[in-house]
CSV table of C-alpha atoms and ligand atoms in Angstrom, one decimal:
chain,number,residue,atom,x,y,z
A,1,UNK,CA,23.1,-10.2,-17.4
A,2,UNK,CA,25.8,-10.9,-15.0
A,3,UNK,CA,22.7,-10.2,-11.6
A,4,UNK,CA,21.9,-14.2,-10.7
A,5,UNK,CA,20.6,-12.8,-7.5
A,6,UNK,CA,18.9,-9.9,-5.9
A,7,UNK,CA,18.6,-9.6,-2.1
A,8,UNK,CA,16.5,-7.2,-0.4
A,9,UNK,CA,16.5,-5.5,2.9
A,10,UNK,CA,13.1,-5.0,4.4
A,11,UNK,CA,12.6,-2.0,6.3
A,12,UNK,CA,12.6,1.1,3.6
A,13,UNK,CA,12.6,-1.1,0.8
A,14,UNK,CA,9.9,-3.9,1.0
A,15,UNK,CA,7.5,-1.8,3.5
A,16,UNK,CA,7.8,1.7,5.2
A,17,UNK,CA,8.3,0.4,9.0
A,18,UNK,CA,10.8,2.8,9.8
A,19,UNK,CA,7.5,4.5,11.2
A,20,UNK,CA,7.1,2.7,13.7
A,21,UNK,CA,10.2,2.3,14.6
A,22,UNK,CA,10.0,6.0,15.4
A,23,UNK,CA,6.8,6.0,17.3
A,24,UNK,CA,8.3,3.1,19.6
A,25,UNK,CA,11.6,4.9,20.2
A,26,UNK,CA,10.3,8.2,20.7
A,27,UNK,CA,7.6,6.8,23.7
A,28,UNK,CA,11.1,5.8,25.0
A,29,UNK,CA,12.5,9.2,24.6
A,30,UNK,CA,9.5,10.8,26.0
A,31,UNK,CA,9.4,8.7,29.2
A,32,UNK,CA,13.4,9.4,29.8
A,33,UNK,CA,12.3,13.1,29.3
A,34,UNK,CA,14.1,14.3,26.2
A,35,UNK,CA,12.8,14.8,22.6
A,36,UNK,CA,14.1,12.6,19.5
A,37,UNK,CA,13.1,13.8,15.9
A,38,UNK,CA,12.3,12.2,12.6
A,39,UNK,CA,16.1,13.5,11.8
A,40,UNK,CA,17.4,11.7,14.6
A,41,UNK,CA,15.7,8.7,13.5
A,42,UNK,CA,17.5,8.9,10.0
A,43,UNK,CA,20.5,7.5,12.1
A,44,UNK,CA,18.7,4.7,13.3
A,45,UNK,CA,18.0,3.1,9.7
A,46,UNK,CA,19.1,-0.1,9.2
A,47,UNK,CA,20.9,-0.4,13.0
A,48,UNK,CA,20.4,-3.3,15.4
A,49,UNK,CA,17.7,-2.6,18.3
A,50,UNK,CA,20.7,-2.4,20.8
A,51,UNK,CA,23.1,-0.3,18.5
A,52,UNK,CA,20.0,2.1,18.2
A,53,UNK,CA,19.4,2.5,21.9
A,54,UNK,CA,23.1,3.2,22.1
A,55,UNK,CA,22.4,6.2,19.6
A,56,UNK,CA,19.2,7.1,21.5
A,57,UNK,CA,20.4,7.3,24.7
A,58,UNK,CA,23.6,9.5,23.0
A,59,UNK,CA,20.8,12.2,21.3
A,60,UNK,CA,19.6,12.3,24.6
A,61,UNK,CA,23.0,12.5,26.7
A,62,UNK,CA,21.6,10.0,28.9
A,63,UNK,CA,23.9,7.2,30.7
A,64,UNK,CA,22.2,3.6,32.1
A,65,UNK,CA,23.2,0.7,33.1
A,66,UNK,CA,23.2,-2.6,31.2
A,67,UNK,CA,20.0,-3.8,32.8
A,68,UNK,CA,18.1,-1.1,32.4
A,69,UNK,CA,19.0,-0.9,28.7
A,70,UNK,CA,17.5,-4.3,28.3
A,71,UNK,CA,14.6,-3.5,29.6
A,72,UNK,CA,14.2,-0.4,27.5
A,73,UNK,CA,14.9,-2.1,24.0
A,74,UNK,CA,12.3,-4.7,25.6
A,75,UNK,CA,9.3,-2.1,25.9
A,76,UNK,CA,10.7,-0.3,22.7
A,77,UNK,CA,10.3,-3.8,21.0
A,78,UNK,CA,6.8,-4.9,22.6
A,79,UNK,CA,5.6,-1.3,21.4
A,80,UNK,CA,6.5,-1.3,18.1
A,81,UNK,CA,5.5,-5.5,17.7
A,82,UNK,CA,2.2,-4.1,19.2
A,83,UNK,CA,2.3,-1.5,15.7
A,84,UNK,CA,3.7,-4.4,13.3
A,85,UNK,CA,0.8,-6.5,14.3
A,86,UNK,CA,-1.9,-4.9,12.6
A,87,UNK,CA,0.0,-4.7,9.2
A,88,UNK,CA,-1.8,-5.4,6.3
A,89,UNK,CA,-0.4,-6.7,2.8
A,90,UNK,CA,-1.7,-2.6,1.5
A,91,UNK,CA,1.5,-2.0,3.3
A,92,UNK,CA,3.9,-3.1,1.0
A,93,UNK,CA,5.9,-0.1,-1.2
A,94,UNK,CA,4.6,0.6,-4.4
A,95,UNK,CA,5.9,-1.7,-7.5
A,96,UNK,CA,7.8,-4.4,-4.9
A,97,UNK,CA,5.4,-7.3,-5.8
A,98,UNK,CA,5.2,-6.5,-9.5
A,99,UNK,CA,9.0,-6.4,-10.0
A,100,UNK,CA,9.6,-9.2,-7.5
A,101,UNK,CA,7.5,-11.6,-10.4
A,102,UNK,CA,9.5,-10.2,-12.7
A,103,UNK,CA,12.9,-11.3,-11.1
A,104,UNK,CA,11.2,-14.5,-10.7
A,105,UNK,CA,9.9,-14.9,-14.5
A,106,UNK,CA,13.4,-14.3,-15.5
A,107,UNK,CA,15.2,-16.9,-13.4
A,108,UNK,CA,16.8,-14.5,-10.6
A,109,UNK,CA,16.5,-16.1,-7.2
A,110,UNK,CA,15.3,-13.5,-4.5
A,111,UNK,CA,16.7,-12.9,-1.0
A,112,UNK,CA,15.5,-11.0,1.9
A,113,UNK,CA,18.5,-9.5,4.3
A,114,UNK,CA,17.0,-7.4,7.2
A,115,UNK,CA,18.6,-6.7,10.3
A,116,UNK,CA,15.3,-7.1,12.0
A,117,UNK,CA,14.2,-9.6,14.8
A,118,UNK,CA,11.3,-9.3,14.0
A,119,UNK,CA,11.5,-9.4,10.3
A,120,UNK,CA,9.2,-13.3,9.8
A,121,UNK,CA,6.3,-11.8,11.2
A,122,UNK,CA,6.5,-8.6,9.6
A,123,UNK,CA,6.7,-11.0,5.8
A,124,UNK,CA,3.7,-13.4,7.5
A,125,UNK,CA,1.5,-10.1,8.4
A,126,UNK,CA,2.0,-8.6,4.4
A,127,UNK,CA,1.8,-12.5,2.9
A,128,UNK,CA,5.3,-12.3,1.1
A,129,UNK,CA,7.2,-15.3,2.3
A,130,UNK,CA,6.3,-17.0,-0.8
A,131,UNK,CA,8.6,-14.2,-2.6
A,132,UNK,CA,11.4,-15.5,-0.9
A,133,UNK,CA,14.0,-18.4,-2.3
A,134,UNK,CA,15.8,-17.6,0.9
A,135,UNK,CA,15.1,-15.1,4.3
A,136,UNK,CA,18.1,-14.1,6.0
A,137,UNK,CA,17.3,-11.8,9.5
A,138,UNK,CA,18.4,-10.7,12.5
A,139,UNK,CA,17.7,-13.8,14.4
A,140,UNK,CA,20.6,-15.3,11.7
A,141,UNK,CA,23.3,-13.0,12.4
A,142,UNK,CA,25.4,-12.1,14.9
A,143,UNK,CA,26.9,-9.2,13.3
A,144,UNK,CA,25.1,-6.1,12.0
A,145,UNK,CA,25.5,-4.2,9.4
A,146,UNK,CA,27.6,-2.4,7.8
A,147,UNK,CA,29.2,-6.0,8.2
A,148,UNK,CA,28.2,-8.0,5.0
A,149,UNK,CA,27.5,-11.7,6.9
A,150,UNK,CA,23.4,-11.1,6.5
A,151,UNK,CA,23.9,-10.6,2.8
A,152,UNK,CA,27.0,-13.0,2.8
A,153,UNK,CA,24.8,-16.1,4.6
A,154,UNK,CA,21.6,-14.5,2.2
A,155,UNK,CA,24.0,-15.5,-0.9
A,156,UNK,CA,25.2,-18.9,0.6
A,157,UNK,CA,21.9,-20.1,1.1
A,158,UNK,CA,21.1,-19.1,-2.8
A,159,UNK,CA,24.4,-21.1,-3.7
A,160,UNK,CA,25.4,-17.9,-5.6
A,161,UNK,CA,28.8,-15.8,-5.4
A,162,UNK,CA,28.6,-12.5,-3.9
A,163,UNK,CA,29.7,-10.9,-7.2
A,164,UNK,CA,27.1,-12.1,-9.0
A,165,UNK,CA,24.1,-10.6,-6.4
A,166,UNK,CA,22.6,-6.9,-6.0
A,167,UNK,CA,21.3,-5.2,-3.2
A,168,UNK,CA,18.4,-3.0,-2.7
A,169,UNK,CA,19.1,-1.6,0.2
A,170,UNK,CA,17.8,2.4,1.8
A,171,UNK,CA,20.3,2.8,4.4
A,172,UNK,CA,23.8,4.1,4.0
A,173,UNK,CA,24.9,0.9,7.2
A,174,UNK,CA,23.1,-1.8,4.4
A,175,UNK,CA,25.1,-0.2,1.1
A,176,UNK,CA,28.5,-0.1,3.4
A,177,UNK,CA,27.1,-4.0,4.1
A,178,UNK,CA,27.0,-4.9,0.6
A,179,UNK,CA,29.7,-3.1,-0.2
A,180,UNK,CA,32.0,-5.0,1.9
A,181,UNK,CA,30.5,-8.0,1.0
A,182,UNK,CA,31.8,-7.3,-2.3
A,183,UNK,CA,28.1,-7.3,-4.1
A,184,UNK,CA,26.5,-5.1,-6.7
A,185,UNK,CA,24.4,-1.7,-4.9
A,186,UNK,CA,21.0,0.0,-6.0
A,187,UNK,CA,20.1,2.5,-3.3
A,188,UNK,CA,16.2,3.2,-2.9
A,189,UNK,CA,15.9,7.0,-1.6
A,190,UNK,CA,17.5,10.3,-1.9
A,191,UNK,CA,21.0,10.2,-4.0
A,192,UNK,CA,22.5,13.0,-1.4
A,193,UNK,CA,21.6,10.7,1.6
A,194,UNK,CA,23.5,7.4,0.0
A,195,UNK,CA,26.9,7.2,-0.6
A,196,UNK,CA,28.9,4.5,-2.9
A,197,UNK,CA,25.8,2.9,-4.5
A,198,UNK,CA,25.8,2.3,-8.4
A,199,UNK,CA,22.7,3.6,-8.7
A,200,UNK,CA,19.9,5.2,-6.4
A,201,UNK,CA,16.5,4.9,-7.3
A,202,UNK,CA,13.4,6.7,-5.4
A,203,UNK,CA,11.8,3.4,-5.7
A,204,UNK,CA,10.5,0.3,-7.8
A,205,UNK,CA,7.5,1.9,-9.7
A,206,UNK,CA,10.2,2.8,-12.1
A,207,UNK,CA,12.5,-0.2,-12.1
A,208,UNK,CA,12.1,-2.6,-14.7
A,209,UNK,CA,14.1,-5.5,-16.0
A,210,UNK,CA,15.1,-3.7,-19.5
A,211,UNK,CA,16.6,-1.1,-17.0
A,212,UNK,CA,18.1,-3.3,-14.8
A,213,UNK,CA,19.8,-5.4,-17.8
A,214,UNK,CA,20.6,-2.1,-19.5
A,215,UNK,CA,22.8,-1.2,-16.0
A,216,UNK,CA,24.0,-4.4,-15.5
A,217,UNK,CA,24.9,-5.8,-18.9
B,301,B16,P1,14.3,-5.1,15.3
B,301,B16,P2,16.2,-3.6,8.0
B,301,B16,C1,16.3,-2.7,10.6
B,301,B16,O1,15.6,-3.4,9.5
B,301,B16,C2,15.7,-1.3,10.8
B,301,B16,O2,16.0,-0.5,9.6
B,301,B16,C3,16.3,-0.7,12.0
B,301,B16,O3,15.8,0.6,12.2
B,301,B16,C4,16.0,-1.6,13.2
B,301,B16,O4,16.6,-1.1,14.4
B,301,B16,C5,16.6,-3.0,12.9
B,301,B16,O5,16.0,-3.5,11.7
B,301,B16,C6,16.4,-4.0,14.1
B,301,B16,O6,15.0,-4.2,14.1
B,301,B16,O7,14.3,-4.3,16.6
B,301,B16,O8,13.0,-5.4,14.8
B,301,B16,O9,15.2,-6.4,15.5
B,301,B16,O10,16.3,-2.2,7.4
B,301,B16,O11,17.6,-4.2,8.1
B,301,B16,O12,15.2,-4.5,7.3
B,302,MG,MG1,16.3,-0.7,5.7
């Protein structure tokens, strides 16, 4: 099989913390006095905290200044580290741990890539570092996707090139990443919400390695 390496983005794919994310930003809505839907929050998938406040403050046609925004994305963050904190390991998505040992039995070397901040505590609370050959997050990057560097540095640090790795990835700004980072795509959701991945899968109860080597020959 020509896959050496799979790298994995965290939020939608590992665990479901796009939840939270939505409770945090929509106590920030609430307080500037406008409303912010799960729909809304679709847009906010795999975007940096700052970039998401940007589209926040858009939905709600609100203007601040840059001090202000700081301190928002500050109380949106101690909010939603408040919600991370009680994560248990019960939390990770269905079929993740089983096919991660399976990558592993067969010699493929694993990567996180998450645009998160706060993505080492999130893998300490559910007790799957030890998944990990590498962790690339958003403390490590200084551009967010759809730029490719979190999956580029995620490949560098596995010493494997970029045309040999595939990404699971559930949002359209992570496929775009992996995309321009020249690497293989599997989205994880809904085939009409993902665009220009090779395959789209609703997630890993049903992903094997006989299919993967059957796709990727
Ligand atoms: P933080 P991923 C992303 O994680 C989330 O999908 C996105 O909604 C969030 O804004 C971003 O992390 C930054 O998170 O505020 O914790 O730094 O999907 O790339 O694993
Ligand atoms: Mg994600």
């Amino acid at each position: 099989m020509e896959i050496k390496a799979c790298l994995f983005d965290l939020d939608g794919v590992v665990v479901d913390t796009a939840r939270y994310h939505y409770l945090a930003w929509k106590k920030i809505a609430d307080d500037l006095g406008f409303s912010f839907s799960e729909h809304d929050n679709e847009r906010l998938k795999g975007v940096s905290r700052m970039e998401s406040l940007d589209i926040l403050l858009e939905i709600g046609k609100i203007k601040v200044d840059l001090k202000t925004k700081e301190e928002l994305a500050a109380t949106k963050n101690s909010l939603y580290v408040s919600y991370i904190q009680k994560m248990t390991p019960d939390e990770i998505l269905p079929g993740v741990i089983r096919f991660l040992d399976e990558l592993h039995n067969s010699g493929i070397l694993i990567a996180l890539g998450s645009a998160s901040k706060n993505a080492m505590s999130i893998l300490d609370k559910i007790n799957i570092s030890q998944k990990f050959d590498a962790v690339i997050e958003g403390n490590k990057v200084s551009k967010a996707k759809p730029d490719p560097e979190v999956f580029l540095k995620g490949a560098i640090e596995l010493g494997v090139d970029p045309h040999d790795c595939l990404v699971f990835e559930d949002a359209q700004a992570g496929i775009d990443a992996a995309r321009n980072g020249g690497m293989h795509i599997i989205g994880i959701g809904q085939p009409e919400n993902l665009t220009n991945a090779e395959f789209v899968i609703p997630g890993f109860e049903t992903l094997n390695m006989n299919q993967l080597r059957s796709w990727y020959l």
